[in-house]
mmCIF file with all atom_site columns, C-alpha atoms and ligand atoms in Angstrom:
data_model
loop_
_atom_site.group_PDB
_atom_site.id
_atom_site.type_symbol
_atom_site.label_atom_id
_atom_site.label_alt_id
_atom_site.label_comp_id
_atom_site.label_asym_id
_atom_site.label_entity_id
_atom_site.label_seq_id
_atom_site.pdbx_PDB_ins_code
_atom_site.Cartn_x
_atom_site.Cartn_y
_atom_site.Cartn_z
_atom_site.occupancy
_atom_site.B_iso_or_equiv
_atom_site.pdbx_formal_charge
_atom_site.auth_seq_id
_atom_site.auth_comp_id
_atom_site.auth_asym_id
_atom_site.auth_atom_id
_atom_site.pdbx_PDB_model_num
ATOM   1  C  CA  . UNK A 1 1  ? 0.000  0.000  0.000   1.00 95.00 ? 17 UNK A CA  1
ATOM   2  C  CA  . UNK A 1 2  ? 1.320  3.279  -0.941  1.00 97.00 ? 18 UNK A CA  1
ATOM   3  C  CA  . UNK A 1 3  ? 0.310  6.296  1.479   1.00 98.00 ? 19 UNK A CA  1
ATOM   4  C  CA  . UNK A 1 4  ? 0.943  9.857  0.562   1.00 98.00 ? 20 UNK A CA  1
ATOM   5  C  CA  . UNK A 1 5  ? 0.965  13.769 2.592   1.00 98.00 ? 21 UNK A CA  1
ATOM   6  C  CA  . UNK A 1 6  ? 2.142  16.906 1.204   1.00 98.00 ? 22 UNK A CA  1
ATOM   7  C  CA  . UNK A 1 7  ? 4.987  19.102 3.032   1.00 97.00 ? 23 UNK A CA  1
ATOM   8  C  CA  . UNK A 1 8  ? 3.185  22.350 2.915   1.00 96.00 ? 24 UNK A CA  1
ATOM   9  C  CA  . UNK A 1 9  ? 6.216  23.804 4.490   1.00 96.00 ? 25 UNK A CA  1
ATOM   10 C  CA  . UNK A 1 10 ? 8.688  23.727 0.976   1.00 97.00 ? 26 UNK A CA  1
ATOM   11 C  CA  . UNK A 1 11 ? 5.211  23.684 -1.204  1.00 98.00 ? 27 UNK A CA  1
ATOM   12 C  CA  . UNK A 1 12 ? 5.371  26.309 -3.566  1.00 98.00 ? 28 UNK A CA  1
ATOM   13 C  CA  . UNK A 1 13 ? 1.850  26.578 -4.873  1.00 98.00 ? 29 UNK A CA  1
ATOM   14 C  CA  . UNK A 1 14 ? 3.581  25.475 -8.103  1.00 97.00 ? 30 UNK A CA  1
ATOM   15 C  CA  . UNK A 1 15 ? -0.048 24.046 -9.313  1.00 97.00 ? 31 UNK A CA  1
ATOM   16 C  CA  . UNK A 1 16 ? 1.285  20.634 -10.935 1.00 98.00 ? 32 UNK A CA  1
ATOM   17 C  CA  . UNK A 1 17 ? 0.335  18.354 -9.339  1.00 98.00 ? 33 UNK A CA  1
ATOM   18 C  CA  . UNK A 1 18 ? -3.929 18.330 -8.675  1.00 98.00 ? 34 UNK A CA  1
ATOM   19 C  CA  . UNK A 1 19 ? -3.240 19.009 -12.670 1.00 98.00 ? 35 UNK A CA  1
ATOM   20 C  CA  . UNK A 1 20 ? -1.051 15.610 -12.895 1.00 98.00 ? 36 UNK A CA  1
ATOM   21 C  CA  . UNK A 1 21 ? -3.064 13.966 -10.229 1.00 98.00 ? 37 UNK A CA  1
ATOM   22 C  CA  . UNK A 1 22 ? -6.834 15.495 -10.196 1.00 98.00 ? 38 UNK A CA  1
ATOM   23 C  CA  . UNK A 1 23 ? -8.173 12.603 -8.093  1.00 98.00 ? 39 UNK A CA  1
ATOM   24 C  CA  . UNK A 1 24 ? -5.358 13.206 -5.422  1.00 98.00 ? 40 UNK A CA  1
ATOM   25 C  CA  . UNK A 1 25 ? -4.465 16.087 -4.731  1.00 98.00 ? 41 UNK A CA  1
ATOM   26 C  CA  . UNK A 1 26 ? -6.189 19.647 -4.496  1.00 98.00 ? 42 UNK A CA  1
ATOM   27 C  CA  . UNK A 1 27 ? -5.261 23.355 -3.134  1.00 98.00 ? 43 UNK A CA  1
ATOM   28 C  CA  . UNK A 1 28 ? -6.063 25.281 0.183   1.00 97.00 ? 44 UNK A CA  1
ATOM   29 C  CA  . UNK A 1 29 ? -7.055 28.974 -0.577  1.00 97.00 ? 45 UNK A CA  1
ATOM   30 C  CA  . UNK A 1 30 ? -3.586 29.565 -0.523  1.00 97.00 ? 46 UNK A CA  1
ATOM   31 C  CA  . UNK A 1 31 ? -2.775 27.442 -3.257  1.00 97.00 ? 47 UNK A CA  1
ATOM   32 C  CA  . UNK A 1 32 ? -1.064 25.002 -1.156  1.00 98.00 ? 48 UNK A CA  1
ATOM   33 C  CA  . UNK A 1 33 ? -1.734 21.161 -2.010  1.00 98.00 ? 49 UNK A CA  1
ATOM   34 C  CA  . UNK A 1 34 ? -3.110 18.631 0.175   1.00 98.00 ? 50 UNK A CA  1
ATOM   35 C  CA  . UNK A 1 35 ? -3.758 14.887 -0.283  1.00 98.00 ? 51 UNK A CA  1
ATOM   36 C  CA  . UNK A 1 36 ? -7.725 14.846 -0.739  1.00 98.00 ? 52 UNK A CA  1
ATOM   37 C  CA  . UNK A 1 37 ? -8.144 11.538 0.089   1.00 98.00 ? 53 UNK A CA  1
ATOM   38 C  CA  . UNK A 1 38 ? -7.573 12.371 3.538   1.00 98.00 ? 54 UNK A CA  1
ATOM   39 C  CA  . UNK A 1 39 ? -6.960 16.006 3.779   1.00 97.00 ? 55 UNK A CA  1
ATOM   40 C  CA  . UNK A 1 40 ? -3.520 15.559 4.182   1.00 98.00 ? 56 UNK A CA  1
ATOM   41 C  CA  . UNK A 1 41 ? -3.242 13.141 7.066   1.00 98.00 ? 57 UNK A CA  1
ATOM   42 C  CA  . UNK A 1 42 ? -1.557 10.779 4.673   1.00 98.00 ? 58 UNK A CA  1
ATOM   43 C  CA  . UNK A 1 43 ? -3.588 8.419  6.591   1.00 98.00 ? 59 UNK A CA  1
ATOM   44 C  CA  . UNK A 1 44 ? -5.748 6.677  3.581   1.00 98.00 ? 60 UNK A CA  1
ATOM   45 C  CA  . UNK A 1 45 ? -4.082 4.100  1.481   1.00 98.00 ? 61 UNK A CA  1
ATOM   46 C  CA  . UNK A 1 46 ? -4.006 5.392  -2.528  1.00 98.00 ? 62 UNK A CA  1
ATOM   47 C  CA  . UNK A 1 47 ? -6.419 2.620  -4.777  1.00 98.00 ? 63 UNK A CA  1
ATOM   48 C  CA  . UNK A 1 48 ? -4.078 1.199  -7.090  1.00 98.00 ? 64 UNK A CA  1
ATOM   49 C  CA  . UNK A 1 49 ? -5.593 2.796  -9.988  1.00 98.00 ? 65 UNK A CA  1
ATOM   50 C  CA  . UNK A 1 50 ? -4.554 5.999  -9.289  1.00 98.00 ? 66 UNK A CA  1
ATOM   51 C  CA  . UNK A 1 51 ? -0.767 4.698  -8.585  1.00 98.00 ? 67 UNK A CA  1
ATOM   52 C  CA  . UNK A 1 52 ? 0.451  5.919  -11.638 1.00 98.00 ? 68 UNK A CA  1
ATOM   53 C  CA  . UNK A 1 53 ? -0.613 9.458  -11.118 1.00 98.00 ? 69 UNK A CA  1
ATOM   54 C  CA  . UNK A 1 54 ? 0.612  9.478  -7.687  1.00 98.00 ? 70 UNK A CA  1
ATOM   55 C  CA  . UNK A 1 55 ? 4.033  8.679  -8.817  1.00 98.00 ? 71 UNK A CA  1
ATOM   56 C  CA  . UNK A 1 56 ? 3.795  11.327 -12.217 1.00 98.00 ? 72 UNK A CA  1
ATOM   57 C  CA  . UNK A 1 57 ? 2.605  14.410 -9.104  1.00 98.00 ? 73 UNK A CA  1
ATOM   58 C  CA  . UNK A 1 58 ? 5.433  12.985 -7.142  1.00 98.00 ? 74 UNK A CA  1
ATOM   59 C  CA  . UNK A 1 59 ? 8.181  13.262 -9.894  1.00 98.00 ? 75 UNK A CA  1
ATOM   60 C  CA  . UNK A 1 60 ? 6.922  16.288 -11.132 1.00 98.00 ? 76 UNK A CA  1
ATOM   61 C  CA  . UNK A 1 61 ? 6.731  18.375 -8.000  1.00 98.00 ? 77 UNK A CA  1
ATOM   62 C  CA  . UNK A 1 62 ? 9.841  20.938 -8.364  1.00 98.00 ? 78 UNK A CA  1
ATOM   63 C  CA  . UNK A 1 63 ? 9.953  21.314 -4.737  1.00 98.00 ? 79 UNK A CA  1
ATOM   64 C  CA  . UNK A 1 64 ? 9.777  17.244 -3.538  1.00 97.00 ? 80 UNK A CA  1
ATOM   65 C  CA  . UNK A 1 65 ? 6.678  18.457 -1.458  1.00 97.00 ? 81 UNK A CA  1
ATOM   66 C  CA  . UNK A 1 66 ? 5.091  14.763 -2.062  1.00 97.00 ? 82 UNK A CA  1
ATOM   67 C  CA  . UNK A 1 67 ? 6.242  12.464 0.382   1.00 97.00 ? 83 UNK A CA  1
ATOM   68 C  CA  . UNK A 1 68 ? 5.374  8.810  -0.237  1.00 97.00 ? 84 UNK A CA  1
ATOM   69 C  CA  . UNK A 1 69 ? 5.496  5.833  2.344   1.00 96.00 ? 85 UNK A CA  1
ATOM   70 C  CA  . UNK A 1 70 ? 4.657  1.967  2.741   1.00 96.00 ? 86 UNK A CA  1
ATOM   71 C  CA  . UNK A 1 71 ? 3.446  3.451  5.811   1.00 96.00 ? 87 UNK A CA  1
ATOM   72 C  CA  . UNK A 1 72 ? 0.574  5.771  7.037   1.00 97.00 ? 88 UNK A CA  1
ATOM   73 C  CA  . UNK A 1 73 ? 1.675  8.974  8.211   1.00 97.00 ? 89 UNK A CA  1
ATOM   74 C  CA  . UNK A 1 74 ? -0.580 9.998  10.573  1.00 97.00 ? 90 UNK A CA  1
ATOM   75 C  CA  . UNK A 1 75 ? -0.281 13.418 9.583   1.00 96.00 ? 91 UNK A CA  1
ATOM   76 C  CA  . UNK A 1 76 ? 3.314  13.544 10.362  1.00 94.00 ? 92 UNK A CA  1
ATOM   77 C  CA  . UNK A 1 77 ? 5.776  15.006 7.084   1.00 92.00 ? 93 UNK A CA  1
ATOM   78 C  CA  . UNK A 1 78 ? 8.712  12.802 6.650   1.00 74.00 ? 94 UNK A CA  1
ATOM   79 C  CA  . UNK A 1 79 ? 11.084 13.536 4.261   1.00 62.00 ? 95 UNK A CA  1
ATOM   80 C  CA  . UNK A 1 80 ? 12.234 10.780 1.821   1.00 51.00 ? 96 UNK A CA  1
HETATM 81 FE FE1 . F3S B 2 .  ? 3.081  22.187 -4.208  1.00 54.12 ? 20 F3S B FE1 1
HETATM 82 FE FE2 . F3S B 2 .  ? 4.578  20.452 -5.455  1.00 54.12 ? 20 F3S B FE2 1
HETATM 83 FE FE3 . F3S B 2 .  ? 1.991  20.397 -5.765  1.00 54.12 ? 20 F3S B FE3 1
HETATM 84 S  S1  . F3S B 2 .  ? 5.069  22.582 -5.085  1.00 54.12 ? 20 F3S B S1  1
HETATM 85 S  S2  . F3S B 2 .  ? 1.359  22.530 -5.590  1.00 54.12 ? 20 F3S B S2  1
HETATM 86 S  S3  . F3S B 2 .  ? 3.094  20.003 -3.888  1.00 54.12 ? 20 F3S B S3  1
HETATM 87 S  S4  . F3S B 2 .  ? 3.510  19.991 -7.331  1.00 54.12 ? 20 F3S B S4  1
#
């Protein structure tokens, strides 16, 4: 199971990734993402058939705001 949470701390607002990744990820009113299947407690496992676009946001974010675990993250950021 992959799990994912966004570090809105180095997020940039950039914008790529809820266009990558529509069913994943979204943006606070500040523009700042956050997961939507849990609103960023990186707590709900991603179906496998959005997999793919989880890893395209992940590669694509300039800023390596997308952290990705094996493990929930109970709304904890950690780093890869
Ligand atoms: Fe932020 Fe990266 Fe998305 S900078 S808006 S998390 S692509």
């Amino acid at each position: 199971e992959k799990y994912s949470i966004v570090n809105k701390d180095t997020c940039i607002a950039c914008g790529a990734c809820a266009a990558t990744a529509p069913d994943l990820f979204d943006y606070d009113d500040e523009g700042l993402a956050f997961t939507l299947l849990d609103q960023n407690t990186g707590n709900a496992a991603v179906p496998d058939e959005l997999l793919e676009d989880l890893v395209d946001a992940y590669e694509g974010c300039p800023t390596e705001s997308i952290c990705l675990s094996d493990e929930p993250f109970n709304g904890q950021v950690v780093n890869q």
